[in-house]
Amino acid sequence: MATCGGEIISLHHNHNHNTNPLLFFILISSLSILASSLNSEIGETSELFPHVLRDEAVTRLNDLAKVSDGEGYLERTFMSPASVRAADVIRQWMEDAGLFTWVDQMGNVHGRVDGMNATAKALLIGSHLDTVVDAGIFDGSLGIVSAISAIKVLKLNGNLDKLKRPVEVIAFSDEEGVRFQSTFLGSAALSGILQTSSLQISDKSGFTVKDALKQSSIDITEESLLKLKYDPASVWGYIEGPVLEWAGFPLGVVKGIAGQTRLKVTVRGSQGHAGTVPMSMRQDPMAASAELILLLETLCKNPRDFLSYDSDLNEFTFESLSSSLVCTVGEISTWPSASNVIPGQVTFTVDLRAIDDVGRKAVIYELSNKIYQVCDKRSVSCNIEHKHSANGVICDPDLSRQLKSAAYTALKRMVGSNQDDVPVLMSGAGHDAMAMSHLTKVGMLFVRCRGGVSHSPEEHVLDDDVWAAGLAVLSFLETQL
């Protein structure tokens, strides 16, 4: 792991009573020059606040990783006990940075400073506090911690109250959608796109979203949910990040976010004894599901083999699908799930993403048709539920330019020389910015992670890249002074 600490210089004095006076004078002069040089370097480094933006931030990321519902792995889902504890910790950090805080009726944690003009349009900075199952420690958490750290630096240097507009940091309660298979519960509520019917969505234990909130003494109603929506006229813009990506550079800027569709496919057949039902008579939903999953993989690897050119599907769309289409079956379950029983039912999820929305929808249409054809051929029934759909989002060009400039400035401040240009990339991962784009203009930062690995314990971000991310957010905030 790379660090950026100062070198420790050890000076040894030889106690010789016959020391040459001239040598002694030269040594004292050299020490004076060295001390002056060290003080200069320490002063320059301290202006970059590594103790807050790197050291404290990394400590907080590790502390937050210990707040988990899982034993021996990281898991925080919407309004779980660990998520509630994490919200309390984050709220304390926000207050330490000089923000006044509250938790809204969807469990989002807010920290706000009004600056010089409380009625000006606010800058919102956010990321999510929930995780996937067996998560890494950076996804979501890094965006929250970096924002809080940058705000704290403004407090330490006396500039927090000099902001020309309100700044609000938000830790969203649900982005991953693990518990209720419905992503962006927190940010969708604030942007006004969350349907009131979402309160009745159930998890695997039969608890609804409303039940989960009530367990934490949040008694939400359809009316109060609608009131959570922010007034677009009160918001200047939303930035998110840093989020994880591998591009070979410490920092990058997000140009846009891929659209996403989540399906739940249920295949029902004829349950029977594993030893007595002949192979020729089976209506096996497991074998059918295996064929469907391989069909999905083949389609997503070779979309040109399944789709045809028409007025909507042109060469640009096919090129986009070839470079950005990804499909995943991340969850599969069977009933009754016994080794000596042919299943009666198999359920699996499909996560499908692409930059081009027209192409993504064409793939979903073709996939659905192929699924029904396979099920008919195998004499099993199929049901396809659309659990989530979000169009791709293009980040605001002006906001992206400002973030790119902030990232460039941060890197230049760290190394003291001009840097390579900050890359601008598309994001295949979904983010709260997709929901917030319905409310205001959005922009996002990337931070480098080892191998591009996310949603895994193998997530790894260098300490100095954490520092660079915090410094980039700080540089952006300084443009609001």
Tab-separated table of C-alpha atoms in Angstrom:
chain	number	residue	atom	x	y	z
A	1	MET	CA	0.000	0.000	0.000
A	2	ALA	CA	1.467	3.372	-0.982
A	3	THR	CA	1.610	6.064	1.652
A	4	CYS	CA	2.805	9.616	1.565
A	5	GLY	CA	4.316	10.109	4.974
A	6	GLY	CA	7.433	12.205	5.485
A	7	GLU	CA	10.837	10.559	5.777
A	8	ILE	CA	12.330	10.205	9.258
A	9	ILE	CA	15.803	11.714	9.324
A	10	SER	CA	18.135	10.601	12.091
A	11	LEU	CA	21.214	12.701	12.962
A	12	HIS	CA	23.984	11.179	15.097
A	13	HIS	CA	26.459	13.508	16.834
A	14	ASN	CA	29.964	12.245	17.605
A	15	HIS	CA	31.017	13.588	21.026
A	16	ASN	CA	34.663	14.352	20.204
A	17	HIS	CA	36.225	17.056	22.409
A	18	ASN	CA	38.688	17.911	19.612
A	19	THR	CA	35.976	18.939	17.136
A	20	ASN	CA	37.189	21.386	14.526
A	21	PRO	CA	35.401	24.766	15.104
A	22	LEU	CA	35.057	25.275	11.364
A	23	LEU	CA	33.447	21.841	10.952
A	24	PHE	CA	31.131	22.595	13.842
A	25	PHE	CA	30.045	25.863	12.217
A	26	ILE	CA	29.415	24.117	8.892
A	27	LEU	CA	27.353	21.413	10.651
A	28	ILE	CA	25.217	23.996	12.469
A	29	SER	CA	24.688	25.910	9.229
A	30	SER	CA	23.693	22.720	7.414
A	31	LEU	CA	21.251	21.796	10.166
A	32	SER	CA	19.655	25.246	9.946
A	33	ILE	CA	19.171	24.879	6.207
A	34	LEU	CA	17.772	21.343	6.655
A	35	ALA	CA	15.369	22.496	9.376
A	36	SER	CA	14.175	25.343	7.172
A	37	SER	CA	13.622	22.923	4.277
A	38	LEU	CA	11.744	20.425	6.456
A	39	ASN	CA	9.511	23.134	7.905
A	40	SER	CA	8.695	24.296	4.392
A	41	GLU	CA	7.794	20.742	3.285
A	42	ILE	CA	5.734	20.101	6.409
A	43	GLY	CA	3.893	23.384	5.880
A	44	GLU	CA	3.092	22.520	2.268
A	45	THR	CA	1.902	19.029	3.226
A	46	SER	CA	-0.234	20.292	6.106
A	47	GLU	CA	-2.056	22.575	3.697
A	48	LEU	CA	-3.265	19.385	1.996
A	49	PHE	CA	-4.709	18.138	5.324
A	50	PRO	CA	-3.534	14.505	5.084
A	51	HIS	CA	-4.440	13.937	8.748
A	52	VAL	CA	-8.117	14.530	7.858
A	53	LEU	CA	-8.455	13.652	4.181
A	54	ARG	CA	-6.286	10.520	4.363
A	55	ASP	CA	-5.472	9.274	7.862
A	56	GLU	CA	-8.793	9.983	9.565
A	57	ALA	CA	-10.769	9.072	6.449
A	58	VAL	CA	-9.084	5.657	6.163
A	59	THR	CA	-9.641	5.035	9.881
A	60	ARG	CA	-13.320	5.886	9.498
A	61	LEU	CA	-13.698	3.584	6.503
A	62	ASN	CA	-12.262	0.729	8.547
A	63	ASP	CA	-14.468	1.616	11.518
A	64	LEU	CA	-17.570	1.657	9.337
A	65	ALA	CA	-16.595	-1.745	7.913
A	66	LYS	CA	-16.980	-3.195	11.409
A	67	VAL	CA	-20.644	-2.128	11.519
A	68	SER	CA	-22.206	-5.213	9.953
A	69	ASP	CA	-25.148	-7.565	10.238
A	70	GLY	CA	-22.931	-10.431	9.089
A	71	GLU	CA	-20.505	-12.381	11.236
A	72	GLY	CA	-17.121	-12.340	9.525
A	73	TYR	CA	-18.293	-10.398	6.458
A	74	LEU	CA	-19.766	-6.977	5.687
A	75	GLU	CA	-23.513	-6.647	5.138
A	76	ARG	CA	-25.797	-3.664	5.711
A	77	THR	CA	-29.200	-3.666	4.050
A	78	PHE	CA	-32.034	-1.159	4.195
A	79	MET	CA	-32.913	-0.299	7.836
A	80	SER	CA	-31.183	-3.389	9.230
A	81	PRO	CA	-29.726	-3.093	12.751
A	82	ALA	CA	-26.245	-2.473	11.317
A	83	SER	CA	-27.565	0.174	8.917
A	84	VAL	CA	-29.213	2.007	11.803
A	85	ARG	CA	-25.962	1.881	13.800
A	86	ALA	CA	-23.989	3.076	10.763
A	87	ALA	CA	-26.403	5.984	10.341
A	88	ASP	CA	-25.760	7.024	13.950
A	89	VAL	CA	-21.992	6.900	13.427
A	90	ILE	CA	-22.173	8.898	10.197
A	91	ARG	CA	-24.390	11.468	11.862
A	92	GLN	CA	-21.768	11.962	14.600
A	93	TRP	CA	-19.073	12.486	11.963
A	94	MET	CA	-21.264	15.036	10.200
A	95	GLU	CA	-21.720	16.970	13.433
A	96	ASP	CA	-17.977	16.795	14.101
A	97	ALA	CA	-17.504	18.487	10.710
A	98	GLY	CA	-19.785	21.356	11.719
A	99	LEU	CA	-23.012	20.248	10.031
A	100	PHE	CA	-26.454	20.216	11.600
A	101	THR	CA	-28.054	16.847	11.060
A	102	TRP	CA	-31.300	14.915	10.833
A	103	VAL	CA	-32.657	11.559	9.641
A	104	ASP	CA	-35.657	11.696	7.304
A	105	GLN	CA	-38.598	9.289	7.107
A	106	MET	CA	-36.863	7.067	4.565
A	107	GLY	CA	-33.833	6.639	6.808
A	108	ASN	CA	-31.528	8.977	4.853
A	109	VAL	CA	-28.977	10.823	7.005
A	110	HIS	CA	-28.554	14.536	6.230
A	111	GLY	CA	-25.873	17.009	7.299
A	112	ARG	CA	-26.187	20.624	6.178
A	113	VAL	CA	-24.430	23.962	6.466
A	114	ASP	CA	-26.229	27.095	5.273
A	115	GLY	CA	-23.148	29.143	4.398
A	116	MET	CA	-23.550	32.854	3.756
A	117	ASN	CA	-26.961	32.594	2.097
A	118	ALA	CA	-29.382	30.051	3.549
A	119	THR	CA	-31.961	30.760	0.836
A	120	ALA	CA	-29.616	30.132	-2.110
A	121	LYS	CA	-29.903	26.946	-4.117
A	122	ALA	CA	-28.151	24.098	-2.300
A	123	LEU	CA	-25.356	21.837	-3.490
A	124	LEU	CA	-26.106	18.232	-2.562
A	125	ILE	CA	-23.294	15.681	-2.120
A	126	GLY	CA	-24.208	12.068	-1.508
A	127	SER	CA	-23.572	8.363	-1.550
A	128	HIS	CA	-25.098	5.291	0.100
A	129	LEU	CA	-24.537	3.655	3.489
A	130	ASP	CA	-26.031	0.249	2.588
A	131	THR	CA	-23.979	-2.583	1.084
A	132	VAL	CA	-24.356	-5.807	-0.802
A	133	VAL	CA	-23.865	-9.112	1.034
A	134	ASP	CA	-20.155	-9.866	1.596
A	135	ALA	CA	-19.221	-6.359	0.537
A	136	GLY	CA	-16.003	-4.395	0.340
A	137	ILE	CA	-15.408	-1.448	2.629
A	138	PHE	CA	-15.228	1.346	0.035
A	139	ASP	CA	-18.318	1.244	-2.188
A	140	GLY	CA	-20.727	3.918	-0.962
A	141	SER	CA	-18.842	4.566	2.269
A	142	LEU	CA	-15.925	6.285	0.522
A	143	GLY	CA	-18.256	8.844	-1.057
A	144	ILE	CA	-19.794	9.684	2.317
A	145	VAL	CA	-16.519	9.820	4.234
A	146	SER	CA	-14.718	11.898	1.573
A	147	ALA	CA	-17.493	14.490	1.545
A	148	ILE	CA	-17.555	14.756	5.343
A	149	SER	CA	-13.757	15.008	5.459
A	150	ALA	CA	-13.716	17.831	2.906
A	151	ILE	CA	-16.380	19.703	4.875
A	152	LYS	CA	-14.340	19.224	8.054
A	153	VAL	CA	-11.306	20.816	6.395
A	154	LEU	CA	-13.415	23.867	5.553
A	155	LYS	CA	-14.375	24.038	9.220
A	156	LEU	CA	-10.751	23.739	10.366
A	157	ASN	CA	-9.531	26.493	8.060
A	158	GLY	CA	-12.424	28.811	8.942
A	159	ASN	CA	-14.148	28.707	5.560
A	160	LEU	CA	-17.232	26.628	6.332
A	161	ASP	CA	-19.459	29.638	6.933
A	162	LYS	CA	-18.023	31.413	3.877
A	163	LEU	CA	-19.712	29.078	1.396
A	164	LYS	CA	-21.872	31.114	-0.977
A	165	ARG	CA	-24.628	28.513	-0.941
A	166	PRO	CA	-25.908	25.788	1.396
A	167	VAL	CA	-24.110	22.451	1.122
A	168	GLU	CA	-25.849	19.254	2.196
A	169	VAL	CA	-24.215	15.850	2.562
A	170	ILE	CA	-26.631	12.910	2.308
A	171	ALA	CA	-25.980	9.288	3.265
A	172	PHE	CA	-28.700	7.426	1.369
A	173	SER	CA	-30.347	4.511	3.153
A	174	ASP	CA	-30.728	2.199	0.159
A	175	GLU	CA	-28.967	2.136	-3.183
A	176	GLU	CA	-28.111	-1.527	-3.627
A	177	GLY	CA	-31.683	-2.822	-3.346
A	178	VAL	CA	-30.586	-6.073	-1.686
A	179	ARG	CA	-33.334	-6.398	0.893
A	180	PHE	CA	-36.371	-5.375	-1.175
A	181	GLN	CA	-35.026	-5.853	-4.727
A	182	SER	CA	-35.920	-2.226	-5.383
A	183	THR	CA	-32.938	0.090	-5.751
A	184	PHE	CA	-32.618	3.778	-4.835
A	185	LEU	CA	-35.303	3.800	-2.125
A	186	GLY	CA	-33.530	6.663	-0.350
A	187	SER	CA	-32.612	8.888	-3.287
A	188	ALA	CA	-35.800	8.131	-5.213
A	189	ALA	CA	-37.833	9.466	-2.285
A	190	LEU	CA	-35.945	12.778	-2.327
A	191	SER	CA	-36.139	13.129	-6.101
A	192	GLY	CA	-39.874	12.394	-6.093
A	193	ILE	CA	-39.870	9.279	-8.284
A	194	LEU	CA	-40.567	6.697	-5.562
A	195	GLN	CA	-44.087	5.347	-5.872
A	196	THR	CA	-46.162	5.251	-2.670
A	197	SER	CA	-46.852	1.577	-3.423
A	198	SER	CA	-43.152	0.937	-2.700
A	199	LEU	CA	-43.967	1.118	1.003
A	200	GLN	CA	-45.761	-2.221	0.644
A	201	ILE	CA	-42.921	-4.121	-1.064
A	202	SER	CA	-41.975	-7.159	1.037
A	203	ASP	CA	-38.632	-8.758	1.763
A	204	LYS	CA	-38.077	-12.513	2.013
A	205	SER	CA	-39.346	-12.535	5.606
A	206	GLY	CA	-42.598	-10.790	4.724
A	207	PHE	CA	-41.598	-7.432	6.228
A	208	THR	CA	-42.593	-4.442	4.133
A	209	VAL	CA	-40.597	-1.263	3.621
A	210	LYS	CA	-43.051	0.431	5.944
A	211	ASP	CA	-42.524	-2.280	8.580
A	212	ALA	CA	-38.745	-1.912	8.364
A	213	LEU	CA	-38.985	1.828	8.955
A	214	LYS	CA	-41.428	1.363	11.829
A	215	GLN	CA	-38.958	-0.962	13.572
A	216	SER	CA	-36.697	2.081	13.822
A	217	SER	CA	-39.538	4.279	15.138
A	218	ILE	CA	-40.118	5.906	11.747
A	219	ASP	CA	-43.852	5.894	11.103
A	220	ILE	CA	-44.088	6.810	7.423
A	221	THR	CA	-47.339	7.336	5.522
A	222	GLU	CA	-48.031	7.819	1.832
A	223	GLU	CA	-48.564	11.526	2.509
A	224	SER	CA	-45.284	11.948	4.398
A	225	LEU	CA	-43.409	10.032	1.687
A	226	LEU	CA	-44.583	12.520	-0.935
A	227	LYS	CA	-43.418	15.401	1.277
A	228	LEU	CA	-39.846	14.086	1.227
A	229	LYS	CA	-39.413	15.274	-2.358
A	230	TYR	CA	-37.074	18.237	-2.647
A	231	ASP	CA	-38.205	21.328	-4.502
A	232	PRO	CA	-36.119	21.440	-7.698
A	233	ALA	CA	-35.980	25.228	-7.405
A	234	SER	CA	-34.098	24.859	-4.104
A	235	VAL	CA	-31.318	22.637	-5.463
A	236	TRP	CA	-28.294	23.846	-7.456
A	237	GLY	CA	-26.898	20.425	-8.313
A	238	TYR	CA	-25.863	17.009	-7.033
A	239	ILE	CA	-22.434	15.436	-7.041
A	240	GLU	CA	-21.637	11.871	-6.074
A	241	GLY	CA	-18.441	10.118	-5.419
A	242	PRO	CA	-15.871	9.120	-5.441
A	243	VAL	CA	-17.163	5.822	-6.808
A	244	LEU	CA	-14.976	2.844	-7.655
A	245	GLU	CA	-13.467	2.264	-11.088
A	246	TRP	CA	-10.227	1.040	-12.623
A	247	ALA	CA	-8.734	3.357	-15.195
A	248	GLY	CA	-5.056	3.475	-14.222
A	249	PHE	CA	-5.440	7.032	-12.912
A	250	PRO	CA	-6.087	8.020	-9.277
A	251	LEU	CA	-9.179	10.028	-10.212
A	252	GLY	CA	-11.611	10.241	-13.097
A	253	VAL	CA	-14.866	11.936	-14.024
A	254	VAL	CA	-18.060	10.125	-14.942
A	255	LYS	CA	-19.566	11.077	-18.298
A	256	GLY	CA	-22.688	8.947	-17.949
A	257	ILE	CA	-24.239	5.925	-16.260
A	258	ALA	CA	-25.517	2.786	-17.962
A	259	GLY	CA	-29.237	2.017	-17.928
A	260	GLN	CA	-30.315	-0.996	-15.924
A	261	THR	CA	-33.104	-3.577	-15.858
A	262	ARG	CA	-33.701	-6.169	-13.155
A	263	LEU	CA	-35.933	-9.162	-13.763
A	264	LYS	CA	-37.198	-11.991	-11.590
A	265	VAL	CA	-37.843	-15.141	-13.616
A	266	THR	CA	-39.955	-17.930	-12.113
A	267	VAL	CA	-40.023	-21.338	-13.837
A	268	ARG	CA	-42.585	-23.888	-12.681
A	269	GLY	CA	-42.593	-27.557	-13.617
A	270	SER	CA	-43.637	-30.924	-12.204
A	271	GLN	CA	-42.150	-31.812	-8.835
A	272	GLY	CA	-41.244	-35.500	-8.470
A	273	HIS	CA	-39.034	-38.238	-7.087
A	274	ALA	CA	-35.435	-38.111	-8.359
A	275	GLY	CA	-35.322	-41.880	-8.689
A	276	THR	CA	-38.676	-42.833	-10.167
A	277	VAL	CA	-39.559	-40.231	-12.823
A	278	PRO	CA	-38.074	-41.217	-16.244
A	279	MET	CA	-35.984	-38.552	-17.964
A	280	SER	CA	-38.345	-38.556	-20.950
A	281	MET	CA	-41.328	-37.666	-18.749
A	282	ARG	CA	-39.782	-34.865	-16.728
A	283	GLN	CA	-40.943	-31.275	-16.720
A	284	ASP	CA	-37.865	-30.059	-14.881
A	285	PRO	CA	-37.711	-26.313	-14.114
A	286	MET	CA	-34.068	-26.614	-13.038
A	287	ALA	CA	-32.933	-27.946	-16.412
A	288	ALA	CA	-35.067	-25.306	-18.121
A	289	SER	CA	-33.512	-22.567	-15.971
A	290	ALA	CA	-30.030	-23.786	-16.811
A	291	GLU	CA	-30.836	-23.486	-20.508
A	292	LEU	CA	-32.304	-20.020	-19.981
A	293	ILE	CA	-29.242	-18.803	-18.101
A	294	LEU	CA	-26.934	-20.025	-20.844
A	295	LEU	CA	-29.245	-18.392	-23.394
A	296	LEU	CA	-28.868	-15.099	-21.518
A	297	GLU	CA	-25.088	-15.391	-21.557
A	298	THR	CA	-25.002	-16.163	-25.276
A	299	LEU	CA	-27.348	-13.305	-26.151
A	300	CYS	CA	-25.362	-10.779	-24.133
A	301	LYS	CA	-22.036	-11.897	-25.581
A	302	ASN	CA	-23.346	-11.839	-29.149
A	303	PRO	CA	-26.302	-9.439	-29.426
A	304	ARG	CA	-25.857	-9.137	-33.212
A	305	ASP	CA	-26.774	-12.822	-33.561
A	306	PHE	CA	-30.194	-12.208	-31.996
A	307	LEU	CA	-31.213	-8.658	-32.936
A	308	SER	CA	-32.024	-7.242	-36.361
A	309	TYR	CA	-31.464	-3.804	-37.835
A	310	ASP	CA	-34.546	-1.574	-37.992
A	311	SER	CA	-35.403	2.104	-37.644
A	312	ASP	CA	-34.387	2.081	-33.958
A	313	LEU	CA	-31.517	-0.404	-33.983
A	314	ASN	CA	-28.721	1.104	-36.050
A	315	GLU	CA	-24.977	0.509	-36.202
A	316	PHE	CA	-24.346	2.936	-33.340
A	317	THR	CA	-26.670	0.917	-31.099
A	318	PHE	CA	-24.994	-2.368	-32.014
A	319	GLU	CA	-21.542	-0.894	-31.381
A	320	SER	CA	-22.704	0.385	-28.011
A	321	LEU	CA	-24.180	-2.992	-27.054
A	322	SER	CA	-21.017	-4.792	-28.121
A	323	SER	CA	-18.900	-2.673	-25.757
A	324	SER	CA	-21.253	-2.071	-22.818
A	325	LEU	CA	-23.922	-4.811	-22.557
A	326	VAL	CA	-23.481	-6.950	-19.423
A	327	CYS	CA	-25.894	-9.530	-18.009
A	328	THR	CA	-25.792	-11.317	-14.661
A	329	VAL	CA	-27.750	-14.017	-12.850
A	330	GLY	CA	-26.803	-13.274	-9.249
A	331	GLU	CA	-29.426	-15.195	-7.319
A	332	ILE	CA	-31.159	-18.543	-7.830
A	333	SER	CA	-33.485	-20.507	-5.549
A	334	THR	CA	-35.391	-23.778	-5.826
A	335	TRP	CA	-38.400	-25.376	-4.187
A	336	PRO	CA	-38.435	-27.675	-2.288
A	337	SER	CA	-34.625	-27.630	-2.578
A	338	ALA	CA	-33.872	-31.246	-1.732
A	339	SER	CA	-31.176	-33.366	-3.363
A	340	ASN	CA	-33.560	-36.266	-4.113
A	341	VAL	CA	-36.472	-34.201	-5.452
A	342	ILE	CA	-37.004	-32.802	-8.941
A	343	PRO	CA	-37.782	-29.143	-8.158
A	344	GLY	CA	-41.296	-27.889	-8.631
A	345	GLN	CA	-40.152	-24.288	-8.992
A	346	VAL	CA	-36.969	-22.368	-9.735
A	347	THR	CA	-36.563	-18.622	-9.429
A	348	PHE	CA	-33.586	-16.586	-10.619
A	349	THR	CA	-32.749	-12.926	-11.082
A	350	VAL	CA	-31.448	-11.146	-14.166
A	351	ASP	CA	-29.451	-7.913	-14.002
A	352	LEU	CA	-28.966	-6.389	-17.460
A	353	ARG	CA	-27.140	-3.135	-18.173
A	354	ALA	CA	-26.152	-1.144	-21.239
A	355	ILE	CA	-25.257	2.427	-22.105
A	356	ASP	CA	-27.792	2.601	-24.943
A	357	ASP	CA	-31.380	2.480	-23.638
A	358	VAL	CA	-32.895	1.542	-27.007
A	359	GLY	CA	-30.509	-1.377	-27.315
A	360	ARG	CA	-31.104	-2.488	-23.717
A	361	LYS	CA	-34.861	-2.549	-24.226
A	362	ALA	CA	-34.464	-4.472	-27.473
A	363	VAL	CA	-32.374	-7.079	-25.655
A	364	ILE	CA	-35.010	-7.401	-22.910
A	365	TYR	CA	-37.736	-7.865	-25.528
A	366	GLU	CA	-35.769	-10.541	-27.393
A	367	LEU	CA	-34.743	-12.278	-24.176
A	368	SER	CA	-38.346	-12.435	-22.975
A	369	ASN	CA	-39.481	-13.992	-26.244
A	370	LYS	CA	-36.702	-16.579	-26.126
A	371	ILE	CA	-37.513	-17.444	-22.506
A	372	TYR	CA	-41.131	-18.209	-23.346
A	373	GLN	CA	-40.072	-20.287	-26.363
A	374	VAL	CA	-37.735	-22.425	-24.240
A	375	CYS	CA	-40.384	-22.882	-21.572
A	376	ASP	CA	-42.959	-23.988	-24.154
A	377	LYS	CA	-40.480	-26.451	-25.650
A	378	ARG	CA	-39.798	-27.949	-22.213
A	379	SER	CA	-43.462	-27.961	-21.088
A	380	VAL	CA	-42.846	-25.726	-18.099
A	381	SER	CA	-44.407	-22.367	-17.307
A	382	CYS	CA	-42.485	-19.111	-17.029
A	383	ASN	CA	-43.258	-15.777	-15.424
A	384	ILE	CA	-41.097	-12.666	-15.868
A	385	GLU	CA	-41.400	-9.833	-13.345
A	386	HIS	CA	-39.810	-6.461	-14.013
A	387	LYS	CA	-38.425	-5.489	-10.620
A	388	HIS	CA	-36.475	-2.386	-11.581
A	389	SER	CA	-35.772	-0.298	-14.650
A	390	ALA	CA	-33.716	2.868	-14.970
A	391	ASN	CA	-32.672	4.646	-18.135
A	392	GLY	CA	-29.075	5.670	-18.654
A	393	VAL	CA	-28.056	9.088	-17.375
A	394	ILE	CA	-25.725	11.626	-18.970
A	395	CYS	CA	-23.930	13.775	-16.396
A	396	ASP	CA	-24.174	17.553	-16.686
A	397	PRO	CA	-21.318	18.778	-18.942
A	398	ASP	CA	-20.628	21.982	-16.957
A	399	LEU	CA	-20.661	20.155	-13.613
A	400	SER	CA	-18.402	17.472	-15.057
A	401	ARG	CA	-15.935	20.087	-16.273
A	402	GLN	CA	-15.836	21.615	-12.803
A	403	LEU	CA	-15.249	18.199	-11.218
A	404	LYS	CA	-12.534	17.435	-13.755
A	405	SER	CA	-10.813	20.712	-12.926
A	406	ALA	CA	-11.116	19.975	-9.189
A	407	ALA	CA	-9.620	16.493	-9.664
A	408	TYR	CA	-6.752	17.916	-11.739
A	409	THR	CA	-6.095	20.602	-9.120
A	410	ALA	CA	-6.096	18.036	-6.317
A	411	LEU	CA	-3.563	15.794	-8.047
A	412	LYS	CA	-1.355	18.747	-8.940
A	413	ARG	CA	-1.412	19.951	-5.310
A	414	MET	CA	-0.387	16.499	-4.101
A	415	VAL	CA	2.602	15.974	-6.410
A	416	GLY	CA	3.531	19.590	-7.102
A	417	SER	CA	3.624	19.332	-10.880
A	418	ASN	CA	1.312	19.148	-13.861
A	419	GLN	CA	-0.512	15.842	-14.239
A	420	ASP	CA	-1.838	13.814	-17.115
A	421	ASP	CA	-5.326	14.746	-18.156
A	422	VAL	CA	-8.085	13.392	-15.884
A	423	PRO	CA	-9.968	10.653	-17.798
A	424	VAL	CA	-13.695	10.928	-18.536
A	425	LEU	CA	-15.461	7.553	-18.498
A	426	MET	CA	-18.831	5.869	-18.625
A	427	SER	CA	-20.021	3.967	-15.549
A	428	GLY	CA	-21.541	0.516	-15.867
A	429	ALA	CA	-22.577	0.511	-12.214
A	430	GLY	CA	-25.819	2.059	-11.014
A	431	HIS	CA	-25.681	5.030	-8.659
A	432	ASP	CA	-27.991	7.293	-6.677
A	433	ALA	CA	-27.199	9.948	-9.282
A	434	MET	CA	-29.592	8.069	-11.585
A	435	ALA	CA	-32.472	8.896	-9.255
A	436	MET	CA	-31.210	12.382	-8.408
A	437	SER	CA	-31.025	13.248	-12.122
A	438	HIS	CA	-34.827	13.509	-12.003
A	439	LEU	CA	-34.382	16.362	-9.512
A	440	THR	CA	-31.329	18.309	-10.666
A	441	LYS	CA	-28.126	18.236	-12.722
A	442	VAL	CA	-25.658	15.573	-11.593
A	443	GLY	CA	-21.923	14.944	-11.706
A	444	MET	CA	-19.714	12.142	-10.409
A	445	LEU	CA	-16.099	11.362	-9.564
A	446	PHE	CA	-14.284	8.055	-10.040
A	447	VAL	CA	-11.490	6.880	-7.752
A	448	ARG	CA	-9.072	4.125	-8.717
A	449	CYS	CA	-9.568	0.691	-7.158
A	450	ARG	CA	-7.337	-2.321	-7.606
A	451	GLY	CA	-8.361	-4.387	-10.616
A	452	GLY	CA	-11.676	-2.542	-10.869
A	453	VAL	CA	-13.080	-4.939	-8.260
A	454	SER	CA	-16.194	-3.795	-6.383
A	455	HIS	CA	-19.023	-5.524	-4.497
A	456	SER	CA	-16.419	-7.851	-3.030
A	457	PRO	CA	-14.170	-8.077	0.034
A	458	GLU	CA	-11.331	-7.699	-2.484
A	459	GLU	CA	-12.177	-4.019	-2.995
A	460	HIS	CA	-8.996	-2.044	-2.404
A	461	VAL	CA	-8.220	1.657	-2.655
A	462	LEU	CA	-4.780	3.078	-1.838
A	463	ASP	CA	-4.618	5.405	1.164
A	464	ASP	CA	-3.199	8.131	-1.065
A	465	ASP	CA	-6.078	7.700	-3.508
A	466	VAL	CA	-8.486	8.199	-0.602
A	467	TRP	CA	-6.531	11.391	0.087
A	468	ALA	CA	-6.752	12.451	-3.560
A	469	ALA	CA	-10.505	11.860	-3.570
A	470	GLY	CA	-11.057	13.977	-0.463
A	471	LEU	CA	-8.815	16.702	-1.843
A	472	ALA	CA	-10.784	16.724	-5.112
A	473	VAL	CA	-14.069	17.193	-3.235
A	474	LEU	CA	-12.403	19.945	-1.187
A	475	SER	CA	-11.137	21.636	-4.351
A	476	PHE	CA	-14.643	21.553	-5.779
A	477	LEU	CA	-16.126	23.001	-2.587
A	478	GLU	CA	-13.544	25.784	-2.639
A	479	THR	CA	-15.058	26.958	-5.930
A	480	GLN	CA	-18.231	27.600	-3.919
A	481	LEU	CA	-16.519	30.089	-1.573
